[in-house]
Coordinates of C-alpha atoms in Angstrom, one line a residue:
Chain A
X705 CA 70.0 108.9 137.5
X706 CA 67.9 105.3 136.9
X707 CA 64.6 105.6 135.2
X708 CA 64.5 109.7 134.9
X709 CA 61.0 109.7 133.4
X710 CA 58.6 107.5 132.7
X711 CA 56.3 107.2 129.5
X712 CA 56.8 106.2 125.7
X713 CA 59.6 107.7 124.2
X714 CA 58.1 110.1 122.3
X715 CA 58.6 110.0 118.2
X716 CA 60.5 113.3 117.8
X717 CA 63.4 111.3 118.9
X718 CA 62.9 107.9 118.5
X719 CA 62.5 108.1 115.1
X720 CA 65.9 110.4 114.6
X721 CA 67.6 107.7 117.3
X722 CA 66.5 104.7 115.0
X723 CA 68.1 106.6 111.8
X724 CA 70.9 107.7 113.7
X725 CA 71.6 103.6 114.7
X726 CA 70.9 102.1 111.1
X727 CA 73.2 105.1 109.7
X728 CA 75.7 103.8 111.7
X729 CA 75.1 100.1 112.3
X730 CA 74.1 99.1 108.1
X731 CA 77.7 99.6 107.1
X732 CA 79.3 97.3 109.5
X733 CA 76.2 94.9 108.1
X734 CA 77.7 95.8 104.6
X735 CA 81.0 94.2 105.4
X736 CA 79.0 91.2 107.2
X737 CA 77.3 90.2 104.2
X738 CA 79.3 90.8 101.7
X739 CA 82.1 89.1 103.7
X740 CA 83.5 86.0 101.8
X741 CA 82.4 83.6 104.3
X742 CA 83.4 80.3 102.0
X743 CA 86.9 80.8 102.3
X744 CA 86.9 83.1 105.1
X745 CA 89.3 80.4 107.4
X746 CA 91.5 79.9 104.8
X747 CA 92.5 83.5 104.4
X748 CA 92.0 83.9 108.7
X749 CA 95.3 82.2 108.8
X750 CA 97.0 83.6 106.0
X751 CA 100.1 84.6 108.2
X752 CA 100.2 88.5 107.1
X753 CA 96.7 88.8 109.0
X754 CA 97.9 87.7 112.0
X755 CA 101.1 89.7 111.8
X756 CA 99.4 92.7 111.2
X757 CA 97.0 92.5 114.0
X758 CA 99.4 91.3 116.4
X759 CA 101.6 94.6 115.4
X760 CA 98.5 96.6 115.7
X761 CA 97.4 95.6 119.3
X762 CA 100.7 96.0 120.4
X763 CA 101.3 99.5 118.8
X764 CA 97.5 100.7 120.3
X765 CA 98.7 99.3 123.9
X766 CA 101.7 101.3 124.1
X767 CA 100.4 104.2 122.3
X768 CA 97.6 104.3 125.3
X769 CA 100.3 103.7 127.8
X770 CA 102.1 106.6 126.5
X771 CA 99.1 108.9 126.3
X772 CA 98.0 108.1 130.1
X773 CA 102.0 108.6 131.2
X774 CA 101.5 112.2 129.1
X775 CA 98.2 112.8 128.8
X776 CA 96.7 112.5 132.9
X777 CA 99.3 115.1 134.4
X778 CA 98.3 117.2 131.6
X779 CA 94.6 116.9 131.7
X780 CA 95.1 117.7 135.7
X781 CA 97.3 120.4 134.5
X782 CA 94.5 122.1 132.7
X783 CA 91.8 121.3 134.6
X784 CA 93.2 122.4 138.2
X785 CA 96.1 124.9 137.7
X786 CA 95.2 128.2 136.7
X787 CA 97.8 130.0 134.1
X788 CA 97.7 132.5 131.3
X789 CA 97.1 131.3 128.5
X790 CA 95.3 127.9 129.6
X791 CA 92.4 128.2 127.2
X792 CA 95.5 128.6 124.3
X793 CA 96.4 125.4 125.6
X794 CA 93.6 123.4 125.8
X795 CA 92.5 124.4 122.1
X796 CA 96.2 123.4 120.9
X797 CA 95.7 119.8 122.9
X798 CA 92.6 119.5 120.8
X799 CA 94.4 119.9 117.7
X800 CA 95.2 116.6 116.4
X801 CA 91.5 116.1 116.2
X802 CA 90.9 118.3 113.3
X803 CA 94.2 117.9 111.6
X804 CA 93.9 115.4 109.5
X805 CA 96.4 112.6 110.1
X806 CA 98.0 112.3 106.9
X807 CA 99.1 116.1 107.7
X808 CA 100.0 115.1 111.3
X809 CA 101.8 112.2 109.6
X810 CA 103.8 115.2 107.9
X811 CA 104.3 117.1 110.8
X812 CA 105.9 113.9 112.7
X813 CA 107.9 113.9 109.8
X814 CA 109.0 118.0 110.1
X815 CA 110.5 117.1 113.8
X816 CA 111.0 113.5 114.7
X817 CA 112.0 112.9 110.9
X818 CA 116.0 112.2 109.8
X819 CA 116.0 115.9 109.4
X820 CA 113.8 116.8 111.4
X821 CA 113.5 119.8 114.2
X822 CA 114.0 116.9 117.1
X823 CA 114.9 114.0 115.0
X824 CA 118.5 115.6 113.0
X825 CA 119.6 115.7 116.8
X826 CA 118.1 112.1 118.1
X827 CA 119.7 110.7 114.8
X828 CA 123.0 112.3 115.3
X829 CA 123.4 112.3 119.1
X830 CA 121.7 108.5 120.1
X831 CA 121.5 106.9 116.5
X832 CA 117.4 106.5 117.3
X833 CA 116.0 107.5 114.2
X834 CA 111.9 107.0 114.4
X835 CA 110.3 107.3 110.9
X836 CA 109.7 103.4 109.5
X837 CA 110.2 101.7 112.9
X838 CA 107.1 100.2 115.3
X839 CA 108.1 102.8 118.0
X840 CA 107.4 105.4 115.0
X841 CA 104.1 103.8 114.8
X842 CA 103.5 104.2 118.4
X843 CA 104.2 107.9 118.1
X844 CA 101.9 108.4 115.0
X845 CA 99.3 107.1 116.9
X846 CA 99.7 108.6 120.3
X847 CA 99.9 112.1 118.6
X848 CA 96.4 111.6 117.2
X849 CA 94.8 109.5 119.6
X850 CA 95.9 111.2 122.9
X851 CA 93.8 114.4 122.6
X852 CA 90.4 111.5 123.4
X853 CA 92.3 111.1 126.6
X854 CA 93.1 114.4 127.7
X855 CA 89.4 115.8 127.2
X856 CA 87.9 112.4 128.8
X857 CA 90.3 112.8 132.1
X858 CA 89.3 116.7 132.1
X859 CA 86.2 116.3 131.9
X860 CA 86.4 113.9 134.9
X861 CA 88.3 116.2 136.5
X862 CA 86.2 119.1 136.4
X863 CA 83.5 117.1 137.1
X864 CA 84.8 115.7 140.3
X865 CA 84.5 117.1 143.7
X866 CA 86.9 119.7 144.8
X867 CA 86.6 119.4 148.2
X868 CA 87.8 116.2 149.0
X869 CA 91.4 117.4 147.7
X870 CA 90.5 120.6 150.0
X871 CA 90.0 118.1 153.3
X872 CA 93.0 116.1 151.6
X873 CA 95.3 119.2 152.0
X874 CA 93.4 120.5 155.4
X875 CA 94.7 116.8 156.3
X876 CA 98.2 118.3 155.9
X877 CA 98.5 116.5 151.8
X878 CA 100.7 118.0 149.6
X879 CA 99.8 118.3 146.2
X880 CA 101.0 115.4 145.1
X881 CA 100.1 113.1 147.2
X882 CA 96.3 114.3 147.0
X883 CA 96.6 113.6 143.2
X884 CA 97.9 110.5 143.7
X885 CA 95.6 109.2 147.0
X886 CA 92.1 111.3 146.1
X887 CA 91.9 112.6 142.8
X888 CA 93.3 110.1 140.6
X889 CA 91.0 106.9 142.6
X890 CA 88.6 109.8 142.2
X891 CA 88.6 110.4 138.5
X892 CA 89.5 106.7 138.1
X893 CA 86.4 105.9 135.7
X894 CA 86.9 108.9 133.4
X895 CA 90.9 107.9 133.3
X896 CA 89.4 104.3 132.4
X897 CA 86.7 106.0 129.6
X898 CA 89.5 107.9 128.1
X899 CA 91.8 105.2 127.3
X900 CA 89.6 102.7 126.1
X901 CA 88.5 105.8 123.7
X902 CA 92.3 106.6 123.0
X903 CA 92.7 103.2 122.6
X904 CA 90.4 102.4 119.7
X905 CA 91.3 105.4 118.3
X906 CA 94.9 104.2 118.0
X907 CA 93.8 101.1 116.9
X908 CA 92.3 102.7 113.8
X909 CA 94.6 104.8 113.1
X910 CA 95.7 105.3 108.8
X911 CA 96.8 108.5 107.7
X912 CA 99.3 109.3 110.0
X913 CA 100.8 105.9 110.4
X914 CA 101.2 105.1 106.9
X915 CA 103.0 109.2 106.1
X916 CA 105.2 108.8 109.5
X917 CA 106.1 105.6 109.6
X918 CA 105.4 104.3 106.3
X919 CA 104.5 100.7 105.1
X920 CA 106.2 97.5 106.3
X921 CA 104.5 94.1 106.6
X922 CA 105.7 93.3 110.5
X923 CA 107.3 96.2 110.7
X924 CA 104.8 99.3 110.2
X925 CA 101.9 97.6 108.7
X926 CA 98.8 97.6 111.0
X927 CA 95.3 96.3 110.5
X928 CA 94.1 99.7 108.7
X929 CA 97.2 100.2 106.2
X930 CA 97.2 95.9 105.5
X931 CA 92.9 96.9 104.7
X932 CA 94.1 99.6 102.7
X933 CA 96.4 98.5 100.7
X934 CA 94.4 94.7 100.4
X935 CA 91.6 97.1 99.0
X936 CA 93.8 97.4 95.7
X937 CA 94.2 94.0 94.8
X938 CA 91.5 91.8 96.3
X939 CA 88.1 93.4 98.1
X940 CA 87.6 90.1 99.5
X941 CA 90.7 90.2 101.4
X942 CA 90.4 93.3 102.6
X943 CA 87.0 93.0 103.9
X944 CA 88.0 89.8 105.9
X945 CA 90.6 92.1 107.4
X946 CA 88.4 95.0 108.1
X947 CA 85.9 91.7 109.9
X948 CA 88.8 90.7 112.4
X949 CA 89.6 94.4 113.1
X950 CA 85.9 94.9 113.9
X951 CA 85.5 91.7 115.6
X952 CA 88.8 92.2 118.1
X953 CA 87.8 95.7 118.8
X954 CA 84.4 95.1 119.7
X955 CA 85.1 92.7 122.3
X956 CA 87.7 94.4 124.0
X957 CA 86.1 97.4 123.8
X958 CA 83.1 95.6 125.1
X959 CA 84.2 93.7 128.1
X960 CA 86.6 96.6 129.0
X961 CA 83.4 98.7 129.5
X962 CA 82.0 95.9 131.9
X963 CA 84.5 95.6 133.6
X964 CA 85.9 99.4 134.3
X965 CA 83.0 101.6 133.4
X966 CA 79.9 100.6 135.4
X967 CA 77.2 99.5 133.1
X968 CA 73.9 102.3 133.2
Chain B
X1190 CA 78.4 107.1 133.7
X1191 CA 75.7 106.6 131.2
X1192 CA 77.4 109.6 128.8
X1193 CA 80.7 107.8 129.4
X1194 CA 79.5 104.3 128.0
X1195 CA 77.8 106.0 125.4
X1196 CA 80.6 108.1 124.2
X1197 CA 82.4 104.7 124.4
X1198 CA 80.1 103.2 122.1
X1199 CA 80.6 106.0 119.7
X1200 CA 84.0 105.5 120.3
X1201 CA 84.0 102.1 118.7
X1202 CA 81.5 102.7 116.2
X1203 CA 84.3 106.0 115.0
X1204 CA 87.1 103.8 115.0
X1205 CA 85.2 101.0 113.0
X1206 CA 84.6 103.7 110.1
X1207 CA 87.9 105.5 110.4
X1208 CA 89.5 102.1 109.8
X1209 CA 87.6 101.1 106.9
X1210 CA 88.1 104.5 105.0
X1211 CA 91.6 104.6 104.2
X1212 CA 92.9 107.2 101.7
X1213 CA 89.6 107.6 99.7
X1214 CA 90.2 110.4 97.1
X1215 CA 87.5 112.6 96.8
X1216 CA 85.7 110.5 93.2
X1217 CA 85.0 113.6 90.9
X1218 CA 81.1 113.5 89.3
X1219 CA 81.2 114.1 85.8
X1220 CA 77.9 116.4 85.7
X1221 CA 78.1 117.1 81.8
X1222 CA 75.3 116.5 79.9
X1223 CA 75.1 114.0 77.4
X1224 CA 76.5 116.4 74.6
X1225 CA 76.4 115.7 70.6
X1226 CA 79.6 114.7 69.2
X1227 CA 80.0 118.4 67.5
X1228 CA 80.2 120.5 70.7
X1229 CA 81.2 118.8 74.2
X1230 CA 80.5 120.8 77.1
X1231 CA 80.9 120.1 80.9
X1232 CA 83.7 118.2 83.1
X1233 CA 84.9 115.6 82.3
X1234 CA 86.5 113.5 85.1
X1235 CA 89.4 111.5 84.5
X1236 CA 91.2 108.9 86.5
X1237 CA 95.1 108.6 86.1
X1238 CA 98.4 107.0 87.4
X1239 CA 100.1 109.4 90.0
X1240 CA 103.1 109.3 87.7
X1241 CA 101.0 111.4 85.1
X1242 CA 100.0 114.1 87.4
X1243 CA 102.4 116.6 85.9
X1244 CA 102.1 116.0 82.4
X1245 CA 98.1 115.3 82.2
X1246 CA 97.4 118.3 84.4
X1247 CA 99.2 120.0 81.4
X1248 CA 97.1 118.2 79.0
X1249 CA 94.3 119.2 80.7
X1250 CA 94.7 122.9 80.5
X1251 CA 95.9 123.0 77.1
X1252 CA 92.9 120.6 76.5
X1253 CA 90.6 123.2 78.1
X1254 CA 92.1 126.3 76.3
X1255 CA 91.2 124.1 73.5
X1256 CA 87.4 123.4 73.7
X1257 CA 86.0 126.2 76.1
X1258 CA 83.4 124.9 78.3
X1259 CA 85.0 122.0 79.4
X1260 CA 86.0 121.8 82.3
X1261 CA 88.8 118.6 83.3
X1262 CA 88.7 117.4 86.8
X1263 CA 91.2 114.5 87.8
X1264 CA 92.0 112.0 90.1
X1265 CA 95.5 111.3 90.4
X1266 CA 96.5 108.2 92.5
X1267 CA 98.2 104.5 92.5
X1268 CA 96.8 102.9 89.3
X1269 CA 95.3 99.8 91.5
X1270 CA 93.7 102.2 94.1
X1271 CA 91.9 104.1 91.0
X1272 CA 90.9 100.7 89.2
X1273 CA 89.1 99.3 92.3
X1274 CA 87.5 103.0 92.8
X1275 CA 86.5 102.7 89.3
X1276 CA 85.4 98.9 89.4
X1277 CA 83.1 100.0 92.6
X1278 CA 80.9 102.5 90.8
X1279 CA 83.2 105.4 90.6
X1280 CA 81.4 108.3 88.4
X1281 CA 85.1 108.6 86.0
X1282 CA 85.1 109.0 82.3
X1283 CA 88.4 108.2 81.6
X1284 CA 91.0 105.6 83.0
X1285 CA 94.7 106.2 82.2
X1286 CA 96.8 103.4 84.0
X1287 CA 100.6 102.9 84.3
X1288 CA 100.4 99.5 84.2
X1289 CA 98.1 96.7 81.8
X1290 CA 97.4 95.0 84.8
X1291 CA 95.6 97.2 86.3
X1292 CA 93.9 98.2 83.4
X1293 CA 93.1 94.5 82.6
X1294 CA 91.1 94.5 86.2
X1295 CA 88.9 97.7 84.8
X1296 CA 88.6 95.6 81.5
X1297 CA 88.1 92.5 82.9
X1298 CA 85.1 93.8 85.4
X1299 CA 83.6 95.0 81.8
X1300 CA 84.0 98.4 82.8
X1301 CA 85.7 99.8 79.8
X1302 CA 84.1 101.4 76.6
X1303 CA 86.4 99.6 74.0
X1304 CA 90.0 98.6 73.7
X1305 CA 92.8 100.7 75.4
X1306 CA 95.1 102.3 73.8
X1307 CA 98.9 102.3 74.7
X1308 CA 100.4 106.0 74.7
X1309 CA 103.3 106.2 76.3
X1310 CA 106.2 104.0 77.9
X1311 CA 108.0 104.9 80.8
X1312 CA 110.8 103.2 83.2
X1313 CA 112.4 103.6 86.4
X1314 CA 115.1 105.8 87.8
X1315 CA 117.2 105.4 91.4
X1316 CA 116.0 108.8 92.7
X1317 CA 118.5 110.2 95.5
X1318 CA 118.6 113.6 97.2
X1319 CA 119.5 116.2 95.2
X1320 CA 124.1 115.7 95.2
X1321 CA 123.6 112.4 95.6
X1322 CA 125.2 112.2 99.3
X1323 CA 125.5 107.8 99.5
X1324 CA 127.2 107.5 96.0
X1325 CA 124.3 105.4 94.8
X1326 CA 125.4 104.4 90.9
X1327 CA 123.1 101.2 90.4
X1328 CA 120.7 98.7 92.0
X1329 CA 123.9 96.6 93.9
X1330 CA 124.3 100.0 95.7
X1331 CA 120.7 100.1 97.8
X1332 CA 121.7 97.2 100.0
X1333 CA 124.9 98.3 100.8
X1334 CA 124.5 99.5 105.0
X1335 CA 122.8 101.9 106.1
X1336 CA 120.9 102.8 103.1
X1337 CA 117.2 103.2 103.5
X1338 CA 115.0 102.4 100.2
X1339 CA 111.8 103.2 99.4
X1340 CA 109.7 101.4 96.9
X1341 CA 106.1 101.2 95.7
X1342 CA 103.5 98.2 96.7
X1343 CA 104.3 95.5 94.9
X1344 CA 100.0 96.2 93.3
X1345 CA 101.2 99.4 92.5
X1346 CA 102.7 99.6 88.9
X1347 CA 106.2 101.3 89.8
X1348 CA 106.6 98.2 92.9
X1349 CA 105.7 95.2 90.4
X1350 CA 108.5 97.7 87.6
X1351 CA 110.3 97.8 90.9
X1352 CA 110.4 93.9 92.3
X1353 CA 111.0 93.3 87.9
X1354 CA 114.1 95.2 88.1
X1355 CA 115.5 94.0 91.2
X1356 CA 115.2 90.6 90.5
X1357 CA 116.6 91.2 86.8
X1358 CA 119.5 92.6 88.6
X1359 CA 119.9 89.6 91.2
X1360 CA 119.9 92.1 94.2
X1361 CA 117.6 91.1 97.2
X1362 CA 116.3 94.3 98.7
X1363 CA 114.5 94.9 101.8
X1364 CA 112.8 98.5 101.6
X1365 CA 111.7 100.6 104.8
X1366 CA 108.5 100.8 103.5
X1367 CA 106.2 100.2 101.0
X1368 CA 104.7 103.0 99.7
X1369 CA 101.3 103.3 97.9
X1370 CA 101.9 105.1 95.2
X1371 CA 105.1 106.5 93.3
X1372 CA 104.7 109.9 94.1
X1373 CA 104.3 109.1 98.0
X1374 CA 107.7 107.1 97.2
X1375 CA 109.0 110.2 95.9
X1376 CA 108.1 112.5 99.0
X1377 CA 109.6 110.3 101.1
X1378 CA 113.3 111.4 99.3
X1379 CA 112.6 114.7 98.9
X1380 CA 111.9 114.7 103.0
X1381 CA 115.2 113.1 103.1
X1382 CA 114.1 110.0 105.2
X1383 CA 115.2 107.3 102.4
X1384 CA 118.2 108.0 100.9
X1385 CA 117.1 106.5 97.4
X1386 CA 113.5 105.3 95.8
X1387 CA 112.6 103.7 92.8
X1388 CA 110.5 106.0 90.5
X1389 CA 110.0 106.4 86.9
X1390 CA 112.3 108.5 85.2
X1391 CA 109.3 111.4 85.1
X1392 CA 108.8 111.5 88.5
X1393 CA 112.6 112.2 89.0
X1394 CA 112.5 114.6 86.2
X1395 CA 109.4 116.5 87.5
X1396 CA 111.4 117.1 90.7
X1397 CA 114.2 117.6 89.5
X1398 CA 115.0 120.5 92.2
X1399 CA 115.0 118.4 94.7
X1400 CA 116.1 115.1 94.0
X1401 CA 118.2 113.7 91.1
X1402 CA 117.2 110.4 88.8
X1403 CA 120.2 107.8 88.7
X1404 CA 120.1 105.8 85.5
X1405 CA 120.7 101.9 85.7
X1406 CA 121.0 99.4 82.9
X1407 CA 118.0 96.6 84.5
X1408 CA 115.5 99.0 84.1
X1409 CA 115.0 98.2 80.3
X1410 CA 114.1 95.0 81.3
X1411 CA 111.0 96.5 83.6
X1412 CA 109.1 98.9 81.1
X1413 CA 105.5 100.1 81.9
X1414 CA 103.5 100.6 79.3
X1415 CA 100.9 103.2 80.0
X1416 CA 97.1 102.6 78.6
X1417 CA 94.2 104.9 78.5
X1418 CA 90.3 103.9 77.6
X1419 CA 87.1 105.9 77.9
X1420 CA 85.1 104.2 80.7
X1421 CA 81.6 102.6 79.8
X1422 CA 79.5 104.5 82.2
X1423 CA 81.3 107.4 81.6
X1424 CA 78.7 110.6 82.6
X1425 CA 80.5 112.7 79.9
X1426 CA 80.7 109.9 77.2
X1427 CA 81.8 113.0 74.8
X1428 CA 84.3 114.6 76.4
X1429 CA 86.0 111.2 77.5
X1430 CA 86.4 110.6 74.0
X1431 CA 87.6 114.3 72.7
X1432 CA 89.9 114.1 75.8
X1433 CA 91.8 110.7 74.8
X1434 CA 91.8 112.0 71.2
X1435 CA 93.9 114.6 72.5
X1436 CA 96.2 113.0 74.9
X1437 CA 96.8 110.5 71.4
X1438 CA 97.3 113.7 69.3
X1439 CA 100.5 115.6 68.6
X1440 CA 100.0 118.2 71.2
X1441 CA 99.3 115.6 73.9
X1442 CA 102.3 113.9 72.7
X1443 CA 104.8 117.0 73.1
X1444 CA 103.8 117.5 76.7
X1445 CA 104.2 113.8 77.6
X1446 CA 107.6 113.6 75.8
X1447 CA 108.6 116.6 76.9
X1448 CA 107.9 114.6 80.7
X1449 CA 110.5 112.3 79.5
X1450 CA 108.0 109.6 78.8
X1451 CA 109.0 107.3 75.9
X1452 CA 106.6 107.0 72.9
X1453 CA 104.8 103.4 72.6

């Protein structure tokens, strides 16, 4: 794996690589410079920052822990059961990528909403109604960040070594137990790579949150609807914002890769 | 383990730009020509409050019909989100706010050809589901229990009409969300997941299948004046004119009165 071959790199794709990284890197450099650096503490502890953040992290966290408690048993699912109609299934998991979230926000609506498919009953029957709430957020999210985690964790999956859960079950293992003591310490890096990418995706996540569960400082508003909406009245603000998001998420995301994905 | 790190880094870098873009409309490019002031030819790209999209899109045919070869593209969205898209380089000919305030930010960044022009008045309405199902008859109604209210963002022209109105009325409201423009407030009744929203009296009347517009005395006090203004780089310099002309003239004024908007 280490060192595959030696010589330059040659031009062909060094040159393409080196766009590829200033296409991606000069915006964030954008926001650095232009960033309002004079009275950037000042507006650091404006209290609506910190709220928003705070209600993001948490909302990103528990959308993750959702899509893992979902999102492994049904990346095993696919990538070790065979039944009709799998490949149906595993281009409907892959949905939410290419919907855009404002229509998955609308879609949310259509079944968890007041009079929704799912939500007319949860209303009527438990009084849980989810549109405008933090768990609402938490759903938004989950629904368009959980498809990074299914693909990541099958990928791992298939990519693992089948025979170990064969000497597993020639060991006398049930199925369960051989997902639970081989394949899932197995897999554990691509479980790991999937929610860190499910993770920041949730983190980031506009148009669905702000259709679903609409926009409420505390309440609804994360980091990406408070930059949104900030963009309206004061760029300055908003770019400070968009600074802390980047900041946060760059760290975690950062030392979470040292610590649970081994560094090439 | 190196593809995982590195789709981990794309991760972040994804997540970075899918937080910082928001609801970007699609900015339309004026491509006409610079045409003589006889014969105006090309598109001509104009930016307006959300709570014109009815009646301008109706302008803009008739306006079409009436000068063949032009061609009128528009951008309907929250006045403040169209004034920062215009103050950051936004290829529009023509601003049409619902509020001075955000006209005054296109003016103030020296953005506007000339003085605007007030055309129409407009004022708000307690839009419920079609029947009316919570009784709502005025203001003191939306904070009786169990009634969830949508308004606009207080930079949004119908939230400052809005916060105006309620504070006229001495009724402390605390909405479910915030919504970023009135149309989006609007939607979120006609879904049935608020059971009233604040809109102008055109927005109500536009969907009028759907929802029905309850009067209330505070909203004289909360009266948006609505200007318009050819932009000063305006790519179809022309056109932006003719078209203003016409929204002034006495066809443009049928259709907008015909909306229910109030004359100046």
């Amino acid at each position: 794996m280490r060192r595959p071959a030696s010589g330059r790199a040659p031009a062909a794709l060094l040159l393409p690589a080196t766009l590829g990284l200033a296409f991606l890197v000069l915006p964030l450099l954008g926001l650095v410079v232009r960033a309002p650096w004079a009275t950037l503490p000042r507006r650091l502890v404006e209290p609506g920052v910190l709220t928003a953040l705070r209600l993001s992290l948490q909302t990103a966290s528990l959308a993750t822990l959702l899509c893992l408690a979902l999102g492994v048993p049904l990346a095993w699912l696919l990538a070790r059961v065979q039944f009709p109609g799998r490949r149906l299934v595993r281009a409907l998991v892959t949905v939410p990528l290419v919907l855009p979230p404002v229509v998955g926000g609308v879609a949310l609506l259509l079944v968890f909403g007041r009079r929704g498919l799912l939500g007319a009953w949860l209303s009527n029957t438990f009084g849980v109604t989810l549109p405008f709430t933090t768990p609402g957020v938490v759903v938004a999210e989950a629904f368009v960040a959980m498809p990074f985690l299914v693909i990541a964790v099958e990928g791992a999956l298939r990519g693992a070594d089948a025979r170990y859960e064969e000497a597993a079950a020639t060991l006398g293992a049930g199925r369960w137990t051989s997902f639970r003591r081989v394949t899932l310490p197995l897999v554990a890096p691509g479980v790991a790579a999937g929610a860190v990418l499910c993770w920041a995706r949730a983190l980031g996540e506009f148009g669905a949150t702000i259709t679903f569960a609409g926009n409420f400082p505390g309440r609804t508003q994360t980091m990406p609807l408070a930059v949104y909406l900030a963009l309206e009245q004061d760029l300055d603000a908003a770019i400070v914002l968009s600074l802390v998001l980047l900041a946060v998420s760059v760290t975690i995301l950062a030392s979470l890769r040292d610590k649970w994905i081994a560094a090439p | 383990m190196r593809v995982r790190s590195v789709l981990a880094g794309f991760a972040v870098a994804a997540t970075l730009a899918l937080a910082a873009c928001g609801g970007s409309n699609g900015s339309n490019t004026g491509s006409g020509a610079p045409a003589s002031a006889t014969s105006i030819t090309g598109d001509v790209s104009v930016f307006a409050a959300a709570s014109l999209t009815e009646s301008f899109t109706q302008i803009g045919k008739d306006f079409e019909a009436a000068h063949p070869g032009v061609s009128v593209k528009f951008n309907f969205a929250g006045s403040s989100a169209l004034a920062t898209q215009i103050n950051q380089g936004a290829p529009a000919d023509v601003f049409a706010s619902a509020a001075p305030k955000n006209m005054k930010d296109v003016t103030d960044a020296g953005n506007a050809d000339g003085t605007p022009t007030t055309f129409v008045k407009n004022q708000l309405v307690i839009a419920v589901p079609k029947g009316n199902p919570k009784h709502i008859t005025g203001l003191a109604d939306l904070v009786k229990p169990g009634v969830k209210v949508a308004l606009c963002a207080a930079q949004v022209p119908c939230g400052a009409a809005a916060n105006t109105a309620l504070s006229a009325a001495g009724v402390k409201l605390t909405p479910v969300t915030l919504e970023q423009d009135v149309k989006q407030a609007l939607a979120k009744v006609k879904l049935g997941e608020v059971d009233a929203a604040l809109v102008y009296r055109t927005d109500a009347k536009a969907a009028a299948s759907d929802v029905d517009g309850v009067e209330f005395p505070e909203s004289a006090k909360a009266i948006n004046e609505y200007p318009i203004v050819v932009l000063k780089g305006a790519p179809n310099r022309a056109g932006a004119q003719a078209f203003v002309a016409y929204v002034l003239s006495a066809a443009g004024k049928s259709v907008l009165s015909a909306a229910g908007f109030q004359a100046p």
